[in-house]
Coordinates of C-alpha atoms in Angstrom, one line a residue:
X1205 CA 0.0 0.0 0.0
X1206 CA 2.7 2.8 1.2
X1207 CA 5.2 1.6 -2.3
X1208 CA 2.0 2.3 -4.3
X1209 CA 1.3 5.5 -2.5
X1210 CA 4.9 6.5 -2.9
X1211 CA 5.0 5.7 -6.7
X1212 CA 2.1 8.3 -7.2
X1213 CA 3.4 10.7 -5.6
X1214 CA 6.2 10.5 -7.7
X1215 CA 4.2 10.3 -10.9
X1216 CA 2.4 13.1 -9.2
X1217 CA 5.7 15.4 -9.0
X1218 CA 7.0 14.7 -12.2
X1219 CA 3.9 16.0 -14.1
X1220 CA 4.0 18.9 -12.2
X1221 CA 7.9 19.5 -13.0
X1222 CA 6.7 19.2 -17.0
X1223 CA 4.0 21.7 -16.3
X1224 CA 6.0 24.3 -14.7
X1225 CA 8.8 23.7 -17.3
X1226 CA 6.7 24.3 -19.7
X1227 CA 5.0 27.1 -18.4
X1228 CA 8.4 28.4 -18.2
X1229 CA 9.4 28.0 -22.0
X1230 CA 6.5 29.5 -23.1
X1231 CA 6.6 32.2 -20.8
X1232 CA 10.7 32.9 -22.0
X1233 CA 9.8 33.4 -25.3
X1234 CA 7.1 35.4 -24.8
X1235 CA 9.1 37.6 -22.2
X1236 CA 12.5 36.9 -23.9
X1237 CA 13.0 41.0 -24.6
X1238 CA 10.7 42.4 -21.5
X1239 CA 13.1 43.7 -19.2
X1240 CA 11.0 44.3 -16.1
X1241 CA 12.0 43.5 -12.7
X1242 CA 15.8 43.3 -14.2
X1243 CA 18.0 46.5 -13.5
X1244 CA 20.3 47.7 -16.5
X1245 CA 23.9 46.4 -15.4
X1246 CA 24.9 50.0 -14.5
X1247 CA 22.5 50.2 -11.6
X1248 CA 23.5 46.3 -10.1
X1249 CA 26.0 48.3 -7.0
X1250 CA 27.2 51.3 -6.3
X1251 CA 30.7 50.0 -7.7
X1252 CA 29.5 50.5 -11.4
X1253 CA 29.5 54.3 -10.7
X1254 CA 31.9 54.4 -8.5
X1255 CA 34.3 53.2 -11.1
X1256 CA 32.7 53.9 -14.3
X1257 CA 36.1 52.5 -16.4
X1258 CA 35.6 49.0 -15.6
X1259 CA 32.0 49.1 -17.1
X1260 CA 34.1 50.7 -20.1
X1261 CA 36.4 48.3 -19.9
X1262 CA 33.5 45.8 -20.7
X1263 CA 31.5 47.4 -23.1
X1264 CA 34.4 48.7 -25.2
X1265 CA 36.3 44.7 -24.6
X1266 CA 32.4 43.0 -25.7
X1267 CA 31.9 45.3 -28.7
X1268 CA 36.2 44.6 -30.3
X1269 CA 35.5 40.6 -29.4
X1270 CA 32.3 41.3 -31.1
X1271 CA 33.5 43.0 -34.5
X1272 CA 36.4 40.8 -34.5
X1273 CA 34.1 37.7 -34.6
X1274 CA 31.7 39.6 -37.1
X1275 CA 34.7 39.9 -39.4
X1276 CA 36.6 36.1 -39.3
X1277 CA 33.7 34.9 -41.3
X1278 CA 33.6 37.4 -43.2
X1279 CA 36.9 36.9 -44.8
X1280 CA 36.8 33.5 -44.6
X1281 CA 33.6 34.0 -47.3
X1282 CA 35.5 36.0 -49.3
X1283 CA 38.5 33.8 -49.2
X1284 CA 36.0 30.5 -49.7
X1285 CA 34.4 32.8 -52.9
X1286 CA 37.6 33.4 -54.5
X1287 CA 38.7 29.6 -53.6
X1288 CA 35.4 27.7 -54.7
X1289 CA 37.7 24.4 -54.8
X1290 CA 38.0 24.6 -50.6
X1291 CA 35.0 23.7 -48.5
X1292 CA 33.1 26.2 -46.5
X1293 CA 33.2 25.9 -42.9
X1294 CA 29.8 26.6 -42.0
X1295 CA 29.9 25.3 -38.2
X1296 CA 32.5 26.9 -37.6
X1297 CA 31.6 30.3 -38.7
X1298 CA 28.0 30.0 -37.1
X1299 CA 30.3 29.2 -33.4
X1300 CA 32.4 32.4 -34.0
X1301 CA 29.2 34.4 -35.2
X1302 CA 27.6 33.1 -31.7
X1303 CA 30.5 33.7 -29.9
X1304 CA 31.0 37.2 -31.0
X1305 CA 26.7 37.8 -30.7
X1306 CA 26.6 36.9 -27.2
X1307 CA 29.6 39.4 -26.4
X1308 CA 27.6 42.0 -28.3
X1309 CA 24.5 41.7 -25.8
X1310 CA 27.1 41.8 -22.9
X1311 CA 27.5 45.1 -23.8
X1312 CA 24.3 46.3 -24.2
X1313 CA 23.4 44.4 -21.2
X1314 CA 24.8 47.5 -19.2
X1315 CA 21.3 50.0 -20.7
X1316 CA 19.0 47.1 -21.7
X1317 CA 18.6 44.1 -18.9
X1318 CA 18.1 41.4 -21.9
X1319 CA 19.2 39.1 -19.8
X1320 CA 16.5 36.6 -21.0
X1321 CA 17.6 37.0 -25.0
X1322 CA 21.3 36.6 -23.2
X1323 CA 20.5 33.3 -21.8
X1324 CA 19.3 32.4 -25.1
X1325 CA 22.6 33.7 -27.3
X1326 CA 24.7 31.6 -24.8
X1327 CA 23.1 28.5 -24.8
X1328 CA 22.9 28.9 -28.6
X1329 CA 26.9 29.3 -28.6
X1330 CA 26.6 26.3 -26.0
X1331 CA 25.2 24.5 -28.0
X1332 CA 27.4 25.3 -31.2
X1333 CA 30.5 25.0 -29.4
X1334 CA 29.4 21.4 -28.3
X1335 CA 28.3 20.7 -32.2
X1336 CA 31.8 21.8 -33.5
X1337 CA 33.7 19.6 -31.1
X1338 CA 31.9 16.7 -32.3
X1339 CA 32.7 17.5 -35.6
X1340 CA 36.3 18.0 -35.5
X1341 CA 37.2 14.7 -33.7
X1342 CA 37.1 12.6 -36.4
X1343 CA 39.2 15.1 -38.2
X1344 CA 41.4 14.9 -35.7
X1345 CA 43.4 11.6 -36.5
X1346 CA 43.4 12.9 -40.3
X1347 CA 45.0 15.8 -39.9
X1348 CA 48.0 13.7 -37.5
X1349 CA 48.1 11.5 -40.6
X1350 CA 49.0 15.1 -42.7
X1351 CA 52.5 15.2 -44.2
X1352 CA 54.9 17.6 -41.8
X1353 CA 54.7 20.7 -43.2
X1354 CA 58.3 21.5 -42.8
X1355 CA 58.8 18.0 -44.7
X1356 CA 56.1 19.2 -47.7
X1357 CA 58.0 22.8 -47.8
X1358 CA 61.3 21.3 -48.3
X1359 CA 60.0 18.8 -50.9
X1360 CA 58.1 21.6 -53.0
X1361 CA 61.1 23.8 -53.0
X1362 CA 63.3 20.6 -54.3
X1363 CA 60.6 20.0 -56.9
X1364 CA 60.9 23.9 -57.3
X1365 CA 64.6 23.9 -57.8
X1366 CA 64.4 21.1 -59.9
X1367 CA 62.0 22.2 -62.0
X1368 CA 63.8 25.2 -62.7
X1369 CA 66.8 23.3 -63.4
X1370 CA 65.2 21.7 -66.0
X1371 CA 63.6 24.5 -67.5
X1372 CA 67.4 26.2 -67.6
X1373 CA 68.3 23.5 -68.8
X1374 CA 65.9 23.4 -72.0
X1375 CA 66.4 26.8 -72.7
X1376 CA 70.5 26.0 -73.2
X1377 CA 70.2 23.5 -75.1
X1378 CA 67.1 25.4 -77.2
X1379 CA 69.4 28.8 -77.4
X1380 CA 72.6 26.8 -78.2
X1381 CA 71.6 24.1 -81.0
X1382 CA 72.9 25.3 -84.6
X1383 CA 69.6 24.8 -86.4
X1384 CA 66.5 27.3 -85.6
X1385 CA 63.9 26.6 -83.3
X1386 CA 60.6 27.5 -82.5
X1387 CA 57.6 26.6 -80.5
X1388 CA 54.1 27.0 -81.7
X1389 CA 50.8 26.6 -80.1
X1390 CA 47.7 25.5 -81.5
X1391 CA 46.3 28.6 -82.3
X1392 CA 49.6 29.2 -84.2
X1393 CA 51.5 31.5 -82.0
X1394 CA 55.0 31.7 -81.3
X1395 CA 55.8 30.8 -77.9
X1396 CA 59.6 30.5 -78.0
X1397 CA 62.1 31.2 -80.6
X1398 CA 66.1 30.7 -80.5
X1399 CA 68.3 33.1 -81.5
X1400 CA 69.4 30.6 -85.1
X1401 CA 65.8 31.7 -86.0
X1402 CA 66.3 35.5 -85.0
X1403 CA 69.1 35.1 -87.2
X1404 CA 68.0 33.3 -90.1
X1405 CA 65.2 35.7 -90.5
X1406 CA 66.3 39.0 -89.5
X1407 CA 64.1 40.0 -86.8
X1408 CA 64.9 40.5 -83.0
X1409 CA 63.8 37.6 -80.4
X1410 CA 61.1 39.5 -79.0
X1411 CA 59.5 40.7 -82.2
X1412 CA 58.8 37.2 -83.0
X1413 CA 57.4 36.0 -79.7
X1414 CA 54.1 36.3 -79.1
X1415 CA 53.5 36.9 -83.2
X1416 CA 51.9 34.7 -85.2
X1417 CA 53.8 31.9 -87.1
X1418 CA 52.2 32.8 -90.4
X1419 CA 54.8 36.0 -90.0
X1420 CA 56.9 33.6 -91.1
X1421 CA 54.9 32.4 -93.8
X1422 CA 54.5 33.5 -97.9
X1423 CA 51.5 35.8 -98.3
X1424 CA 50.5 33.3 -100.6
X1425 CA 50.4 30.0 -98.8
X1426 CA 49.5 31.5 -95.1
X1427 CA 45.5 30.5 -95.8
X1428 CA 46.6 26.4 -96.4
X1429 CA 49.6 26.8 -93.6
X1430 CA 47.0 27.5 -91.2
X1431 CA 44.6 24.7 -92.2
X1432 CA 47.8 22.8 -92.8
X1433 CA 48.2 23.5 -88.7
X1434 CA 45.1 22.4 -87.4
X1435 CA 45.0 19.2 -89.0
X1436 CA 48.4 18.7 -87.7
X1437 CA 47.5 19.2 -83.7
X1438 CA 44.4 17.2 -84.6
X1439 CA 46.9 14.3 -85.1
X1440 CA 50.3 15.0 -84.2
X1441 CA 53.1 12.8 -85.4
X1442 CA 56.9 14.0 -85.4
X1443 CA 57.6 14.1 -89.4
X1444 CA 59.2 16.5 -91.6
X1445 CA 57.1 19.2 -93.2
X1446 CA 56.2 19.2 -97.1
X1447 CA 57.9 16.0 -97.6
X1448 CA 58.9 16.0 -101.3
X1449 CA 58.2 19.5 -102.0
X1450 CA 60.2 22.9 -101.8
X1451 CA 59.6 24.7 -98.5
X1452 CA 60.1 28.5 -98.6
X1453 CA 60.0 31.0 -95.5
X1454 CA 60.0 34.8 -95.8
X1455 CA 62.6 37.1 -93.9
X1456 CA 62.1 39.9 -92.6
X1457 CA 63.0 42.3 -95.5
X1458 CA 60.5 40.1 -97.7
X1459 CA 63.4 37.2 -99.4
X1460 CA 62.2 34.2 -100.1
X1461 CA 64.2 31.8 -97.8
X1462 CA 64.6 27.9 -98.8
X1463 CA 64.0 25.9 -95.6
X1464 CA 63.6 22.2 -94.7
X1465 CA 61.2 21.9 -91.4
X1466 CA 60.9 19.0 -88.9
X1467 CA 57.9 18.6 -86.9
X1468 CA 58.2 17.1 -82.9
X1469 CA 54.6 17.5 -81.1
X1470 CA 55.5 17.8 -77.3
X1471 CA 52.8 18.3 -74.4
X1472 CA 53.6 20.8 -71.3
X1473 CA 51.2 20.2 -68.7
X1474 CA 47.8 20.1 -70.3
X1475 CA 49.3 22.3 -72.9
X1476 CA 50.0 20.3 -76.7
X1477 CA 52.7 22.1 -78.8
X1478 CA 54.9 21.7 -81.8
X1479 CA 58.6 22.2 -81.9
X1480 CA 59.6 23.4 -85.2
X1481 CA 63.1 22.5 -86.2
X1482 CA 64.2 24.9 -89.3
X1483 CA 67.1 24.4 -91.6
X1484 CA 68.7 27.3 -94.0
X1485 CA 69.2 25.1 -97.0
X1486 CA 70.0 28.2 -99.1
X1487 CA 73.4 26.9 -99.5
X1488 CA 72.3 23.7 -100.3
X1489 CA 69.8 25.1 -103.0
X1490 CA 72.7 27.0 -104.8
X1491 CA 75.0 23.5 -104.6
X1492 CA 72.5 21.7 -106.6
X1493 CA 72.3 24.3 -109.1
X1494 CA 75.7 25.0 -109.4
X1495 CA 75.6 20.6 -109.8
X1496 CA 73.0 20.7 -112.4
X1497 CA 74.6 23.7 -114.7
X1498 CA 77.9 21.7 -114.5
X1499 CA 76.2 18.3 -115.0
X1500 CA 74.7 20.0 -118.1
X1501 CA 78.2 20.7 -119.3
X1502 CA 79.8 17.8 -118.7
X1503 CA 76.7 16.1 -120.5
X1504 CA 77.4 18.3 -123.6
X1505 CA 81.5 18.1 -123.2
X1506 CA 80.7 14.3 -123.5
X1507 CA 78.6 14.6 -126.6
X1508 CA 81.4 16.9 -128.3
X1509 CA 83.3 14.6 -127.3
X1510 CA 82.0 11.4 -128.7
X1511 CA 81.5 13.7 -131.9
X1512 CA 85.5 14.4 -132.0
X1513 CA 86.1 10.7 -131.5
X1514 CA 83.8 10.0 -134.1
X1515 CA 85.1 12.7 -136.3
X1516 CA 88.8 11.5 -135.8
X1517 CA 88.5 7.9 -135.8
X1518 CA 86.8 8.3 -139.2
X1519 CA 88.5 11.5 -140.7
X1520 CA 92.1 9.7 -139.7
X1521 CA 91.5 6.9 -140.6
X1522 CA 91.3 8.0 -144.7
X1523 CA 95.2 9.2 -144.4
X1524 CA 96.2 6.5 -143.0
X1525 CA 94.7 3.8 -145.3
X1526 CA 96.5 6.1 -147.9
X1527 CA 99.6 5.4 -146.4
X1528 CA 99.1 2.0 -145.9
X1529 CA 98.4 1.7 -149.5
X1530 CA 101.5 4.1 -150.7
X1531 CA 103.9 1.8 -148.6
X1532 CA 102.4 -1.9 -150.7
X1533 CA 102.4 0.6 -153.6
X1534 CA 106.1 1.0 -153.3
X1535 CA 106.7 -2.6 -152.1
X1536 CA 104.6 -4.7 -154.5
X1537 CA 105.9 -2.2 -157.9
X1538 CA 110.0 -2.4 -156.7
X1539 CA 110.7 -6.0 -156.0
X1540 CA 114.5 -5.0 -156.1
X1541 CA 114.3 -3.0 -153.0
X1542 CA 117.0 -3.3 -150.8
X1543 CA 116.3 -5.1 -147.5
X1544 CA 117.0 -2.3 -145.2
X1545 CA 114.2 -0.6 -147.6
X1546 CA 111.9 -3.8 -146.8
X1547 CA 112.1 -3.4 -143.2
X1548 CA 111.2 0.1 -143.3
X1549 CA 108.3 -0.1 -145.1
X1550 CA 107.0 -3.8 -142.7
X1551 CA 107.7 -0.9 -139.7
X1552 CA 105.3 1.0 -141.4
X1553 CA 102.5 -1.1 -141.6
X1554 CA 103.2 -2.1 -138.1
X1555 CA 102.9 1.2 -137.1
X1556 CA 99.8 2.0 -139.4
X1557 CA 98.2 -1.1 -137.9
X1558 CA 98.9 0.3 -134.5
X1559 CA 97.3 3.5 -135.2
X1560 CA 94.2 2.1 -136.6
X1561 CA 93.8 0.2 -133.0
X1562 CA 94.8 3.4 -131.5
X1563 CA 92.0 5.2 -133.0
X1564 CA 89.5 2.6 -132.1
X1565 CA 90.6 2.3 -128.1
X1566 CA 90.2 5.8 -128.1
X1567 CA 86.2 5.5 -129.7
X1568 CA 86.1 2.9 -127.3
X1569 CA 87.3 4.6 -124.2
X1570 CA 85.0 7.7 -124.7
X1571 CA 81.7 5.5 -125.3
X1572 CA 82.2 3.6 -121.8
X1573 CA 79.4 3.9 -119.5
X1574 CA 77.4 6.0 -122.0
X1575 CA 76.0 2.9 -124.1
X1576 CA 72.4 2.4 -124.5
X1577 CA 72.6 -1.2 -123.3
X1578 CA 69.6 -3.5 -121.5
X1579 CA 69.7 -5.4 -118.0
X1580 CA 70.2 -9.3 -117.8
X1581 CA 71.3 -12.5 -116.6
X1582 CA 74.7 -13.0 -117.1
X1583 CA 76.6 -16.6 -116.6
X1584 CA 79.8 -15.3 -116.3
X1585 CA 81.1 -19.3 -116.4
X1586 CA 79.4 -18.7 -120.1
X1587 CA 80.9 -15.3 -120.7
X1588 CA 84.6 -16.5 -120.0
X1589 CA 84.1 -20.0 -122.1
X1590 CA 82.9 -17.8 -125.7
X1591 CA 85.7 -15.1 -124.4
X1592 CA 88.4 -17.4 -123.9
X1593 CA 87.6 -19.5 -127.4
X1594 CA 87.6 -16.4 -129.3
X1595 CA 91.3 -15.0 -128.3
X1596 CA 94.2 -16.5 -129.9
X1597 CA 96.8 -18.1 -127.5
X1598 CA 99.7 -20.5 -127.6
X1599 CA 98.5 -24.1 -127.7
X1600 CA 101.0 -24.8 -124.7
X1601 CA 99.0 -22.2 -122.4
X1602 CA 96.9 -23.1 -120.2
X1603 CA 93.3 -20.9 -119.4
X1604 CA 91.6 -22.1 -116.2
X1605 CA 88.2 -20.9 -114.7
X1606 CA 87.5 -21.5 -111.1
X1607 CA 84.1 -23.7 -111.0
X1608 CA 81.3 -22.5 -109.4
X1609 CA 81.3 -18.8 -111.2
X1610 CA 78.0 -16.8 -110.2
X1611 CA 74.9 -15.7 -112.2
X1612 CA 75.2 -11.8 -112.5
X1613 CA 72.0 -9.4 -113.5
X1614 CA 74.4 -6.8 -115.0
X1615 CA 75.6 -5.8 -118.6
X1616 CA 77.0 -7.9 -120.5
X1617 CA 78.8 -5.9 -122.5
X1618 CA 81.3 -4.1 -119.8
X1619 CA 81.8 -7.2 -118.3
X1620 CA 82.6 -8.6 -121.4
X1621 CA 85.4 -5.7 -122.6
X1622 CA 86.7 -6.5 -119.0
X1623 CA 87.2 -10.4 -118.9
X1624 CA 88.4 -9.9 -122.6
X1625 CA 91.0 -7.3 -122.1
X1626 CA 92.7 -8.7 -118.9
X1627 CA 92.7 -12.4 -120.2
X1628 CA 94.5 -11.1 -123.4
X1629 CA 96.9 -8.5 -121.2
X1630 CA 97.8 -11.8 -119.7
X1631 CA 98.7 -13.8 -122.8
X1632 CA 100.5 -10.7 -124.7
X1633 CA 102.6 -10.0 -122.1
X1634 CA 103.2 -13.3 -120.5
X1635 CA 107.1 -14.2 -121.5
X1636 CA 106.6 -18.4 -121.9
X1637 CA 104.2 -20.4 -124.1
X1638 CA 103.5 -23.1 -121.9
X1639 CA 102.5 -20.2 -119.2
X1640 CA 98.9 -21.0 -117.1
X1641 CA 95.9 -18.2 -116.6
X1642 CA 93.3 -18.5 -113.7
X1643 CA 90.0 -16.8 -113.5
X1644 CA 88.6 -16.7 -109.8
X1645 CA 86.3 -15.5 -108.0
X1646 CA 85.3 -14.4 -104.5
X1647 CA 81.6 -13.5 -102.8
X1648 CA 81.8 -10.0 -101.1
X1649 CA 77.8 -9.6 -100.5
X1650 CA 76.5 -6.7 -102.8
X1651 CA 79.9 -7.5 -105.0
X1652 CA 81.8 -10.2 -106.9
X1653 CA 85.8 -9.4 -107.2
X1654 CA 87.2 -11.4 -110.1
X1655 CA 90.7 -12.1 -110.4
X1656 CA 92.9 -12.9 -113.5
X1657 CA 95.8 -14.1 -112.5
X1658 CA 99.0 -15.1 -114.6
X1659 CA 102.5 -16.9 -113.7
X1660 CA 104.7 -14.4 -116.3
X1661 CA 106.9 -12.0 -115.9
X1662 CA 105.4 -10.0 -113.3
X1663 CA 105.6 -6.1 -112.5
X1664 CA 107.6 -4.1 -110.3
X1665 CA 105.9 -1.8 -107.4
X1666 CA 106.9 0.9 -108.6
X1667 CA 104.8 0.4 -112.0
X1668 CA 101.7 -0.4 -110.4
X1669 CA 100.2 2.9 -111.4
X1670 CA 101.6 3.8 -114.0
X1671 CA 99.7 1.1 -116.1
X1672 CA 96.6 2.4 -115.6
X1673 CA 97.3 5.2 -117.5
X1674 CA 96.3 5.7 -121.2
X1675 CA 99.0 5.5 -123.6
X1676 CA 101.3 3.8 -121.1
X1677 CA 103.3 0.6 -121.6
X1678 CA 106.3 -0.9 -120.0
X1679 CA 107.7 -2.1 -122.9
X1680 CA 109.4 -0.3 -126.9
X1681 CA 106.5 0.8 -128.5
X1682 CA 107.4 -1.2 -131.7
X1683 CA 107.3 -4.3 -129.5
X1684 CA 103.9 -4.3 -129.1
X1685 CA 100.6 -4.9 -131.0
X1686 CA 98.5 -3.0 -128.6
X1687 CA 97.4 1.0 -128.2
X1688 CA 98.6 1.0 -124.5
X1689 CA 94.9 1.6 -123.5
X1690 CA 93.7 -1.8 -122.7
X1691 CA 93.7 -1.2 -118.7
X1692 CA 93.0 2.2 -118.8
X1693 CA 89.6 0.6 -121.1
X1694 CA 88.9 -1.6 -117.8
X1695 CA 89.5 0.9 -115.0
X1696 CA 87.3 3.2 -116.8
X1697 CA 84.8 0.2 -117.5
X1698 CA 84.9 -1.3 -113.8
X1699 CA 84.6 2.2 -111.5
X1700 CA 81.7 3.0 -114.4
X1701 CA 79.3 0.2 -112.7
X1702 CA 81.0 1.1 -108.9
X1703 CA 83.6 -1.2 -108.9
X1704 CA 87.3 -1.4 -108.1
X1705 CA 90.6 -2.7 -109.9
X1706 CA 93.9 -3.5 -108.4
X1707 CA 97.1 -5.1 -109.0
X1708 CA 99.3 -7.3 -107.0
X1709 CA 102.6 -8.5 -108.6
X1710 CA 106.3 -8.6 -108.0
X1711 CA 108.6 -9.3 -110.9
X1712 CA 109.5 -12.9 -112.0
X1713 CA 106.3 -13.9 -109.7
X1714 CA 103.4 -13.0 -112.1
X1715 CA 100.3 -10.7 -111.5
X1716 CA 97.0 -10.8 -110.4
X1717 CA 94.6 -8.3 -111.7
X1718 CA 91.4 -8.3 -109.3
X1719 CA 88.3 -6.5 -109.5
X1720 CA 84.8 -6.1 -107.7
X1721 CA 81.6 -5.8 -109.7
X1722 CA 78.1 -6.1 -108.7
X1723 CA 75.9 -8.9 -108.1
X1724 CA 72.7 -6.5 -109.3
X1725 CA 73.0 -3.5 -111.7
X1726 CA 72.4 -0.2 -109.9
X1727 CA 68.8 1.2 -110.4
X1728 CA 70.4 4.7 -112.3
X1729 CA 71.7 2.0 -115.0
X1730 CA 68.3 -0.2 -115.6
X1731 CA 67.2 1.2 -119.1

C-alpha cells in the first residue's frame, strides 16, 4: 500500500515538474525582450558608478570581441568565394558568429537588462561550441596522418629547384643548337624562338614572340599553312614538313628563304605544342644548281666529245689507209728493193696497224658507260668460255676458270670488254708459251671481285700505277701490237658500274689483276 502510495506521488511530481517547465518555455519566449523586474547592469551596486572604467572596460572589450568575430567569417567567405575548390566551414563560422553575438549583448546588457535573449545567445553558442567539437574529432586523426609541413616545404622547393633546373636547362640547349627553333601553339603562336631563327630571318627575339607563325609564312600560302596547322594538332606525329616538295619561308626584308622543317609535337602540362626545327638550305639550293649547270656541261662536253672521237677515228682513218696503201704501192711495184728498204716499209705497216687500234681504243674509251645497253642474266662461267675461245693463244698455255662462277643481273657488254682485255693483257705480255691463266672469284655480298691471274713475268711496285694510265706501256713501243689503252679501257669500265681494280705483282712472280663488280646493276643504269 505505502510503495504504491509512494510511486504516485512521484508520478504526481513529475507532471508537475513538465507543467512548470513548460509554463516556463513558453513564458521565455514570450518575455524573452521584456526587461521588467531586471536592472540595466549599471545600476546592479554602487561600484559601477563608482568606477565607471571597468563598465568601459566591458563594453568597449564585448563590442572589439564582437567586431572581431563579425569579421573572421567574413573573410573566410571572401576567401572561400575566391577559392570555390575549398570547402566552406559553415559550423564553424555560425560558433564564431555566436561567440561574438553573445559578447555583443554583454554590452548592451549595461542599458537594456536582456538578460532573457542573453541566456538564449549563450546556450545557442553552448550548443554550437558542443556541435563543433563533435565534428572535429574525427578530423582529428586525419590531420596527425597530414604530411609535416616543414617536410612538404622542403619537398616543393626541391621539386621547385628542380623544375627550374630543367627549365634552364631546356632553354641552353634550345638557345645553343645550330639549327632554328621554335615553339608553336595551336592557335599558331609563337611561344619561343632561339636566336638561329632570329638570325635566319632577320628580326629581333622579341619581335617574334608572341607573333603569329604565319609572320613567317609567304602571303600566298599562309590560308593552307594554317589549315595545314590544325590538322596537324588534330593528329600530331613527329615528321618533316612538305615531304617531297620545296619549302620557302620569308625574312624579314620580304626574301624568299629555302628551308627544310621537322615537326616534334610535345605536351607541357595540359598544354599540346609543336617544336619546329628549321634548316637554311640556301646553301644547299645554290650547290644543286651549281651541280645541275655543270652536270649540263659535262653532259654536252661528253657529246662533243663522242663527236670528235667519231670525227677523228673516221676522218684519220682516210690518211692512214692512204699510207698503208703508198707503202704496198712501193713494195709490190719495186721487187729489187733493198732489204733495209723492206724493213722500213713492214715498220710502217706495223705502225699504221697500230694506229688504226689506236683510233678505235680511243672510240672505245670515250663510249664507256654511256652505251644504250639492256639489263640481264649473265653466266659469267658462259661469258669467260665464248671469251676465252675467241682469243688466240699458244696451244701450250693453259686458261683455267675457277668452277662454281655466279649468275650476274648486270651488262654484259662491260663485263665482257673486261674479262676480254685482262685475259689477253695476260697472254701478250706473258714471257713463256706453256705459261697457265686463272680466273677466280670471291663472294663479297653486294659485290663479286674477279681475279685474273697469270704466272709471267710479273711487274715491279713501282709500275703499279703507271699502267693504268692511257697510252702507257712498260715495254718499246714497236714491240707491241697494242694502243697502250687496254687497262685504262677496264678501270674506266669497272669504277663505271662502282667497282674497283687493283694489282698485285712482284717481278718474276706474275700478276694478279682483281676486280669487284656487282651482283645486281644499280637502279640509275636499268634502261
Amino acid at each position: 500500500m505505502e510503495k504504491h502510495l509512494h510511486a504516485g506521488r512521484k508520478r504526481a511530481a513529475c507532471s508537475s515538474l513538465l507543467e512548470v517547465f513548460s509554463a516556463v518555455s513558453v513564458s521565455f519566449f514570450l518575455h524573452l525582450f521584456d526587461t521588467e523586474g531586471f536592472p540595466a547592469r549599471w545600476y546592479c551596486g554602487a561600484v559601477w558608478h563608482e568606477e565607471p572604467g571597468v563598465g568601459w572596460l566591458h563594453i568597449i572589450s564585448d563590442v572589439a570581441i564582437f567586431g572581431a568575430y563579425l569579421t573572421i567569417p567574413l573573410v573566410l567567405a571572401y576567401f572561400l568565394f575566391r577559392r570555390r575548390d575549398l570547402p566552406f566551414p559553415t559550423l564553424i563560422a555560425l560558433f564564431i558568429v555566436s561567440c561574438g553575438l553573445g559578447h555583443f549583448v554583454e554590452a548592451i546588457i549595461f542599458w537594456e537588462p536582456v538578460y532573457r535573449f542573453s541566456g538564449l545567445i549563450k546556450a545557442i553558442t553552448a550548443v554550437v561550441s558542443w556541435a563543433t567539437v563533435v565534428a572535429l574529432v574525427p578530423l582529428i586523426p586525419r590531420v596527425l596522418d597530414l604530411p609535416n609541413l616543414e617536410k612538404m616545404n622542403a619537398q616543393l622547393e626541391a621539386e621547385i629547384a628542380e623544375r627550374r633546373r630543367a627549365e634552364v636547362l631546356f632553354r641552353s640547349i634550345f638557345s645553343g643548337v645550330p639549327n632554328g627553333i621554335i615553339m608553336v601553339d595551336p592557335s599558331g603562336i609563337l611561344k619561343m624562338v632561339n636566336p638561329r631563327i632570329a638570325q635566319m630571318f632577320g628580326y629581333a627575339e622579341e619581335e617574334l614572340v608572341g607573333q603569329a607563325v604565319e609572320k613567317l609564312i609567304p602571303a600566298s600560302i599562309q590560308e593552307q599553312h594554317k589549315q595545314l596547322r590544325e590538322s596537324f594538332f588534330e593528329s600530331p606525329r613527329m615528321r618533316m614538313m612538305g615531304e617531297g616538295r620545296d619549302l620557302y619561308a620569308v625574312r624579314k626584308d620580304g626574301t624568299d628563304l629555302p628551308v627544310e622543317i621537322g615537326l616534334n609535337p610535345i605536351q607541357i602540362g595540359s598544354d599540346h605544342f609543336v617544336l619546329a626545327s628549321i634548316v637554311d638550305i640556301s646553301e644547299r639550293k645554290r650547290s644543286e644548281k651549281s651541280l645541275a649547270e655543270y652536270t649540263q656541261q659535262l653532259e654536252k662536253s661528253n657529246e662533243e666529245l663522242d663527236e670528235f672521237a667519231y670525227v677523228a677515228s673516221h676522218d684519220l682513218r682516210s690518211p692512214l689507209q692512204a699510207v698503208k696503201n703508198l707503202a704496198n704501192w712501193i713494195r709490190d711495184d719495186n721487187e729489187a728493193l733493198p732489204a733495209e728498204s723492206v724493213r722500213h716499209i713492214e715498220l710502217m705497216h706495223q705502225r699504221i696497224d697500230r694506229m688504226e687500234r689506236l683510233l678505235d681504243d680511243l672510240l672505245q674509251y670515250s663510249r664507256v658507260g654511256r652505251t644504250q645497253q639492256s639489263i640481264g642474266e649473265v653466266d659469267v662461267a658462259q661469258l669467260l668460255d665464248m671469251i676465252i675461245d675467241s682469243l688466240p693463244h699458244p696451244e701450250a698455255m693453259t686458261i683455267k676458270v675457277q668452277p662454281g662462277m655466279p649468275i650476274l643481273r648486270t651488262l654484259s657488254a662491260p663485263l665482257d670488254l673486261t674479262f676480254r682485255n685482262l685475259i689477253q693483257n695476260g697472254i701478250k705480255h706473258h714471257n713463256r708459251e706453256d705459261g697457265s691463266i686463272t680466273v677466280s672469284y670471291q663472294d663479297l655480298g653486294d659485290f663479286c671481285q674477279f681475279s685474273v691471274q697469270d704466272d709471267g713475268p710479273g711487274i715491279s711496285p713501282e709500275f703499279h700505277q703507271r699502267i693504268f694510265k692511257m697510252f702507257e706501256t712498260l715495254r718499246p713501243r714497236d714491240d707491241i701490237e697494242g694502243s697502250g689503252m687496254g687497262l685504262s679501257i677496264v678501270e674506266k669500265t669497272v669504277q663505271t658500274v662502282g667497282g674497283r681494280i687493283s694489282i698485285e705483282s712482284q717481278p718474276g712472280q706474275g700478276s694478279t689483276f682483281s676486280f669487284t663488280w656487282p651482283k645486281d646493276a644499280p637502279q640509275g643504269d636499268r634502261k
